């Protein structure tokens, strides 16, 4: 022990620094982990703080005994986390994400059945047959362009315009594998081809032509928006809610609904299987679909209600305008669920970056 | 007691490092080997093998690029003395402090097709189309070499600081030219440091995600291929791909070990490094200072770009070559809310705690590894393994390993507690602290220790007075790298963070998903400042020691 003392006595700056490091770590840990003592309700959500903060504040006003906690992450990350925590779930509510990802979660047994009373008010195709998840908000792919570089007369008015010569090499797209919005668009184009010709080939041909127009498939959404704003490309396909948000914050972008219609995406919600606070979670899901909460989300952060029984006059002006402009394209949801993964794999292997040679095929 | 200690250490490391690997391997092989099973589909797809090959060669090329940049820099800053050396020498190490994602985005603002350089060239040549595109293997290589040369730089410096100057002097006295001394004495003495740095670079680029993700596009390496499979809902295939990547890592690890020199070149006389040579004329001194400053500015240009981005209010910088509006609104917006400080506090305590634990564990394991033999190789392998799995996969494996309560199997529930993330940081930091300790130990002169022992010093005293002071440059270099890596970690955090310990990288991720680059850059600047502070403290520590 005398030798231990000699280390301490050695008075070396290295040991002292190490000691300070440890002390500092302990102090910060104490600072970081202060609990509130209230009962926790845990949401995993891709919605972002602009909605989650509003929801948290209002729900805690209604239930002062609760501490609403949200972990904000990408919709694919929500799935990853829930899967890795399957043996010991930490979350109560899977709050948001395109229904395609919640469908993956349902297939992995990550969701528990719960049918809120508002389920009747959403469209039948937005209701899961086994009550695992329900559409809560609606969104859709829209055409978006750089308003500094594209004159109003040149703006695209329909999907077909993306293939126009003026946008040759000027289309920027998010990587369709990583984007639920583009997956839905591609799927709807292929599904329409199946419905009209019996096979997806015509649809793949169209996507091959789109590939030849495309400058780049950008994986990261923030980067994609920067590139569009900085003029690396002129047009893109983007998600409605985010577009409204970007425009309101002053980005020089403009968007429009395609004339021929756009596939509507269900942003869904579900109860996590074996949730630690299942009863609290059910009460929250019940509330978040109420007319009050739907209007709150519409007013605070551009969420278009999935409920169809809300009078349009009670919605904010932007929502009334969107409901007037949006032409929903009919999509065979079952076909899409069945074929989507295979179609996207084929697109990835045969068309991505090779659209020219694909389109030249007889 | 003396026999039990290494066994206990081995078990702890196996538990932390080996278990998650086993879980992943088991899950991948559970699918069986039929033609429609993921394993069969993987084996038959040329695209998969291509991605694996690309991962391998881009890693080899990254090591070469990083060595070409890092080693000369290490020599410049360790062997020459000029005004401002301490500060510039610490600044040169900062590429490692460039935060993930935002940092790479800063690269794009510099060298991308709408970046400064490209727009300047367009203006000069009067062209309307950008002269190049920052995409594909070239861009990935550029980012890798840039962000990884620091390993070579730091290890070279630590190695030089520890080298025995007597050998060089002896060779010079015997008439060897400076070049010959360099090739026959100095570089061979540094080979353990080079081997350590090469290994770290190789493993980092094999598991690297940000650069291939942002610049690769359809040019896929294995890490992006795994993500593509997962995004397409093919979890089985993703698992097989992970195992294939891990297998490449393990095989390369074994191969790299074979390349390591058999001979141990340690000084046997004094074990003291010569002091850096001050340059003779004042012209040379100030010239070296100016050259080093310019070099540092070039190397720090992504950081400066990041600072610039953090001053651009949302949506105002689009087509202009330079931001039209600069304001501090991003900073004031962030500083005004107390919530914004929590990620900073969380990141700091977790990184500090993880560094401490990894330093101790890494040192103990390295000491055992340095003794050689089968046991030594076992420990050395364990120290490198945490990087055999890409970060995300490792995190997922850790999460599923520690989400079951089965104490007799060594599995306890840690998921959902704030402890699992620092634990992951510890394991991810082990190769850094362990490797640098190992490089230091390999160069250690044992005669000093023996002399002290003969003079009657006990093991603790010898450790405190002999081993530790000699190893300090290596340990500090390893700790500095570990701290920075943990502070900026993105890939493991995204899987393992909880509400109570949300780190800075997750705050950045959240803001980026709202496309608010300026605000994300503010957090990026914080990360940079914290890492730089750690490194400047390191500079002072070296002077004090």
XYZ file of C-alpha atoms in Angstrom, chain B residues 94-510:
417
model
C -8.032 18.366 -35.329
C -9.377 16.634 -38.455
C -10.201 13.832 -36.063
C -12.353 16.364 -34.224
C -14.433 17.097 -37.300
C -17.878 15.876 -36.262
C -19.511 13.119 -38.318
C -22.118 14.062 -40.952
C -21.955 17.834 -40.461
C -18.216 17.651 -40.922
C -18.563 15.741 -44.139
C -21.212 18.213 -45.255
C -18.673 20.976 -44.645
C -16.420 19.115 -47.064
C -19.138 19.388 -49.640
C -19.390 23.132 -49.182
C -15.674 23.355 -49.849
C -15.007 20.881 -52.615
C -18.482 19.879 -53.844
C -19.871 21.011 -57.189
C -21.498 24.057 -55.622
C -18.615 24.513 -53.166
C -16.137 27.373 -52.818
C -13.406 25.787 -54.901
C -15.664 24.717 -57.723
C -17.402 28.095 -57.928
C -14.042 29.862 -57.883
C -12.807 27.725 -60.776
C -16.060 28.341 -62.650
C -15.670 32.095 -62.159
C -12.010 32.004 -63.238
C -12.587 29.986 -66.382
C -15.953 31.554 -67.139
C -17.636 28.154 -67.227
C -21.270 27.594 -66.416
C -20.947 23.914 -65.521
C -19.076 22.775 -62.406
C -15.613 21.445 -63.338
C -15.925 18.254 -61.263
C -18.248 16.322 -59.050
C -17.392 15.243 -55.558
C -18.622 11.677 -55.825
C -17.459 8.116 -56.133
C -14.329 6.387 -54.832
C -12.078 9.438 -55.275
C -14.216 11.539 -52.951
C -14.452 8.759 -50.365
C -10.698 8.327 -50.456
C -10.135 12.057 -50.045
C -12.331 12.192 -46.937
C -10.797 9.030 -45.486
C -7.201 10.120 -45.970
C -8.075 13.503 -44.529
C -9.884 12.262 -41.441
C -7.526 9.357 -40.710
C -4.045 10.759 -41.227
C -4.311 11.900 -37.618
C -3.749 8.328 -36.444
C -0.402 8.251 -38.255
C 0.414 11.775 -37.163
C -0.208 11.123 -33.465
C 1.377 7.695 -33.381
C 4.440 8.953 -35.242
C 4.813 11.808 -32.815
C 4.364 9.559 -29.790
C 6.863 7.102 -31.264
C 9.400 9.833 -31.977
C 8.966 11.282 -28.493
C 9.810 7.916 -27.016
C 12.686 6.936 -29.291
C 16.191 6.401 -28.090
C 18.338 9.177 -29.486
C 21.575 7.460 -28.625
C 21.233 5.044 -31.532
C 20.779 7.871 -34.026
C 23.727 9.747 -32.589
C 25.884 6.635 -32.695
C 25.023 6.018 -36.337
C 25.726 9.645 -37.220
C 29.057 9.553 -35.400
C 29.970 6.439 -37.357
C 29.467 8.404 -40.542
C 25.941 7.498 -41.629
C 24.254 10.220 -43.682
C 21.045 11.737 -42.221
C 19.067 9.859 -44.870
C 20.650 6.587 -43.897
C 19.953 7.249 -40.220
C 16.331 7.890 -41.097
C 15.907 4.693 -43.121
C 18.020 2.346 -41.034
C 17.441 3.612 -37.500
C 14.541 5.975 -37.023
C 11.867 4.455 -39.256
C 12.506 0.841 -38.120
C 12.278 2.012 -34.514
C 8.882 3.511 -35.302
C 7.475 0.392 -36.954
C 5.248 -0.584 -33.990
C 3.690 2.873 -34.120
C 3.118 2.593 -37.892
C 1.621 -0.860 -37.539
C -0.784 0.400 -34.889
C -1.845 3.397 -36.946
C -2.257 1.304 -40.105
C -4.477 -1.130 -38.261
C -6.678 1.634 -36.873
C -6.971 3.296 -40.285
C -7.798 0.055 -41.992
C -10.482 -0.880 -39.494
C -11.956 2.615 -39.478
C -12.300 2.780 -43.242
C -13.654 -0.754 -43.452
C -16.447 0.254 -41.104
C -16.691 3.833 -42.345
C -20.201 4.919 -43.127
C -20.554 8.709 -43.442
C -18.272 9.160 -46.448
C -19.565 6.279 -48.607
C -23.097 7.221 -47.566
C -22.788 10.837 -48.643
C -20.448 10.475 -51.626
C -20.788 6.886 -52.780
C -24.217 7.112 -54.388
C -24.674 3.912 -56.351
C -20.996 3.080 -55.883
C -21.593 0.759 -52.944
C -19.203 -0.526 -50.363
C -20.278 -3.118 -47.821
C -21.438 -0.685 -45.135
C -23.786 1.110 -47.531
C -24.851 -2.204 -49.032
C -25.927 -3.358 -45.563
C -28.019 -0.228 -45.159
C -29.584 -0.702 -48.598
C -30.571 -4.285 -47.759
C -32.018 -3.188 -44.458
C -33.956 -0.341 -46.033
C -35.410 -2.852 -48.426
C -36.633 -4.952 -45.511
C -34.215 -7.826 -46.178
C -32.912 -8.254 -42.649
C -31.539 -11.732 -43.240
C -29.359 -10.583 -46.111
C -28.189 -7.573 -44.094
C -27.011 -9.912 -41.346
C -25.082 -12.127 -43.760
C -23.484 -9.015 -45.273
C -22.457 -7.891 -41.805
C -20.820 -11.199 -41.062
C -19.008 -11.108 -44.412
C -17.624 -7.677 -43.581
C -16.610 -8.806 -40.112
C -14.897 -11.833 -41.647
C -12.889 -9.586 -43.971
C -11.919 -7.514 -40.955
C -10.765 -10.517 -38.952
C -8.813 -12.013 -41.870
C -7.162 -8.647 -42.566
C -6.330 -8.339 -38.890
C -4.516 -11.671 -38.994
C -2.811 -10.679 -42.247
C -1.661 -7.354 -40.856
C -0.172 -9.093 -37.860
C 1.956 -11.183 -40.209
C 3.280 -8.004 -41.774
C 4.447 -6.679 -38.433
C 8.179 -6.840 -37.884
C 9.361 -9.835 -35.921
C 12.296 -7.988 -34.433
C 11.599 -5.658 -31.584
C 13.688 -2.567 -31.976
C 14.012 -0.938 -28.629
C 16.758 1.246 -27.384
C 18.954 -0.386 -24.839
C 20.979 2.514 -23.578
C 19.082 5.507 -22.310
C 15.550 5.391 -23.635
C 15.580 9.154 -23.915
C 14.424 11.046 -26.951
C 16.587 13.900 -28.180
C 15.051 17.342 -27.871
C 13.644 18.781 -31.077
C 16.288 20.648 -33.002
C 15.738 24.402 -33.114
C 16.301 25.667 -36.630
C 19.578 27.526 -36.914
C 18.716 30.804 -38.647
C 15.800 32.975 -37.694
C 14.771 32.991 -41.380
C 14.405 29.241 -41.292
C 12.485 29.402 -38.010
C 9.946 31.920 -39.220
C 9.791 30.255 -42.631
C 8.917 26.947 -40.972
C 6.356 28.758 -38.843
C 4.756 30.358 -41.909
C 4.735 27.095 -43.864
C 3.229 25.233 -40.935
C 0.575 27.931 -40.526
C -0.464 27.741 -44.188
C -0.536 23.961 -44.005
C -2.618 24.066 -40.838
C -5.058 26.501 -42.430
C -5.522 24.190 -45.406
C -6.019 21.215 -43.129
C -8.494 23.161 -41.016
C -10.472 24.600 -43.923
C -13.397 22.176 -43.356
C -13.549 23.373 -39.753
C -13.542 26.998 -40.831
C -16.270 26.201 -43.346
C -18.298 24.634 -40.559
C -17.929 27.795 -38.471
C -19.022 29.818 -41.495
C -22.090 27.604 -42.021
C -22.985 28.033 -38.360
C -23.216 31.786 -38.960
C -25.600 31.522 -41.906
C -29.270 32.073 -40.988
C -31.656 29.451 -42.332
C -32.164 29.421 -46.081
C -30.237 32.607 -46.890
C -27.205 31.159 -48.667
C -28.141 29.652 -51.991
C -26.624 30.766 -55.280
C -24.075 33.278 -54.002
C -20.373 32.348 -53.869
C -20.178 33.683 -50.318
C -22.991 33.833 -47.712
C -24.853 37.154 -48.144
C -25.961 37.272 -44.493
C -23.817 36.398 -41.508
C -25.415 36.542 -38.084
C -25.204 34.910 -34.702
C -28.900 34.039 -34.658
C -28.207 30.279 -34.737
C -26.065 30.618 -31.638
C -28.439 32.817 -29.683
C -31.336 30.550 -30.646
C -29.517 27.548 -29.255
C -28.014 29.147 -26.172
C -31.260 30.654 -24.993
C -32.830 27.326 -24.096
C -31.516 25.296 -21.189
C -32.527 22.085 -22.962
C -29.876 22.685 -25.627
C -27.129 22.301 -23.049
C -28.153 18.831 -21.970
C -26.709 16.987 -24.988
C -23.421 18.791 -24.421
C -23.272 17.756 -20.751
C -24.281 14.190 -21.638
C -21.638 13.849 -24.327
C -18.939 15.233 -22.078
C -19.548 12.964 -19.106
C -19.973 9.848 -21.219
C -16.854 10.508 -23.266
C -14.785 11.261 -20.156
C -15.986 8.197 -18.257
C -15.536 5.917 -21.261
C -12.036 7.243 -21.878
C -11.008 6.562 -18.286
C -12.279 3.002 -18.277
C -10.930 2.234 -21.751
C -7.550 3.654 -20.777
C -7.250 1.315 -17.797
C -8.645 -1.760 -19.574
C -6.657 -1.076 -22.733
C -3.437 -0.629 -20.816
C -3.879 -3.804 -18.788
C -4.710 -5.844 -21.876
C -1.826 -4.328 -23.818
C 0.579 -5.185 -21.014
C -0.564 -8.771 -21.149
C -0.372 -8.758 -24.961
C 3.143 -7.331 -24.944
C 4.405 -10.407 -23.091
C 3.797 -12.395 -26.290
C 2.950 -16.061 -26.578
C -0.482 -17.489 -27.335
C -2.024 -15.535 -24.482
C -0.484 -12.337 -25.781
C -1.853 -12.873 -29.273
C -5.254 -13.613 -27.791
C -5.312 -10.288 -25.967
C -3.981 -8.430 -28.963
C -6.748 -9.881 -31.114
C -9.390 -8.949 -28.559
C -8.123 -5.382 -28.540
C -8.598 -4.984 -32.295
C -11.899 -6.845 -32.626
C -14.339 -4.109 -31.546
C -13.765 -2.464 -34.903
C -14.304 -5.612 -36.903
C -18.016 -4.882 -36.878
C -19.278 -1.616 -38.322
C -20.509 0.672 -35.545
C -24.231 0.390 -36.169
C -24.110 -3.374 -36.317
C -22.008 -3.570 -33.202
C -24.511 -1.342 -31.420
C -27.472 -3.447 -32.532
C -25.663 -6.587 -31.365
C -24.852 -4.980 -28.025
C -28.475 -3.923 -27.656
C -29.855 -7.383 -28.277
C -27.187 -9.031 -26.083
C -28.034 -6.812 -23.164
C -31.787 -6.810 -23.467
C -32.198 -10.216 -21.818
C -32.012 -10.958 -18.124
C -29.910 -14.115 -17.834
C -27.111 -13.388 -15.354
C -25.760 -16.964 -15.512
C -25.022 -16.315 -19.213
C -23.504 -12.957 -18.442
C -26.483 -11.175 -19.953
C -28.162 -8.462 -17.981
C -30.682 -5.856 -18.995
C -28.885 -2.671 -19.911
C -30.972 -1.511 -22.851
C -32.965 1.549 -21.943
C -30.597 2.495 -19.125
C -28.126 5.354 -19.541
C -25.252 2.868 -18.962
C -25.271 0.965 -22.195
C -24.080 3.857 -24.343
C -20.974 4.679 -22.263
C -20.285 0.943 -22.218
C -20.404 0.902 -26.006
C -18.053 3.897 -26.074
C -15.637 1.968 -23.846
C -15.579 -1.005 -26.183
C -15.226 1.189 -29.263
C -12.369 3.071 -27.582
C -10.455 -0.093 -26.624
C -8.624 -0.449 -29.951
C -7.440 3.153 -29.611
C -6.199 3.042 -26.040
C -5.009 -0.555 -26.339
C -3.170 -0.099 -29.611
C -1.379 3.033 -28.518
C -0.371 1.418 -25.219
C 0.860 -1.606 -27.147
C 2.911 0.547 -29.481
C 4.441 2.267 -26.448
C 5.182 -0.988 -24.644
C 6.815 -2.483 -27.729
C 9.270 0.388 -27.746
C 9.891 0.287 -24.007
C 13.381 -0.284 -22.758
C 13.175 -3.048 -20.179
C 16.648 -2.443 -18.755
C 15.467 0.596 -16.800
C 12.764 -1.460 -15.150
C 15.276 -4.186 -14.366
C 17.701 -1.684 -12.911
C 15.004 -0.257 -10.643
C 14.051 -3.777 -9.610
C 17.670 -4.564 -8.731
C 17.788 -1.427 -6.667
C 14.856 -2.736 -4.670
C 11.861 -0.886 -6.084
C 8.557 -2.765 -5.792
C 6.238 -3.350 -8.763
C 3.946 -0.421 -7.967
C 6.816 1.952 -7.533
C 8.468 0.783 -10.769
C 5.151 1.195 -12.509
C 4.655 4.733 -11.201
C 8.230 5.937 -11.624
C 9.480 4.057 -14.698
C 6.796 2.504 -16.900
C 4.181 5.193 -16.670
C 6.419 8.204 -17.359
C 7.916 6.384 -20.360
C 4.514 5.392 -21.678
C 2.863 8.702 -21.063
C 3.061 10.053 -24.634
C 1.432 6.872 -25.988
C -1.237 6.693 -23.317
C -2.135 10.329 -23.715
C -2.332 10.004 -27.507
C -4.646 7.006 -27.140
C -6.780 8.724 -24.534
C -7.086 11.858 -26.652
C -8.261 9.861 -29.658
C -10.644 7.825 -27.526
C -12.152 10.953 -26.006
C -12.705 12.600 -29.366
C -14.139 9.471 -30.927
C -16.593 8.993 -28.082
C -17.504 12.667 -28.073
C -18.406 12.680 -31.750
C -19.775 9.147 -32.035
C -22.826 8.883 -34.236
C -23.307 5.292 -35.350
C -23.523 3.567 -31.971
C -25.314 6.452 -30.288
C -28.243 6.359 -32.670
C -29.104 2.844 -31.546
C -28.283 3.053 -27.848
C -29.022 6.528 -26.562
C -31.850 7.121 -24.139
C -33.744 10.217 -23.179
C -31.410 10.761 -20.216
C -28.154 10.691 -22.135
C -28.940 12.034 -25.575
C -25.518 13.016 -26.932
C -24.554 15.922 -29.190
C -24.475 13.784 -32.316
C -28.138 12.904 -31.814
C -29.023 16.553 -31.316
C -27.281 17.210 -34.636
C -29.116 14.332 -36.270
C -32.466 15.658 -35.096
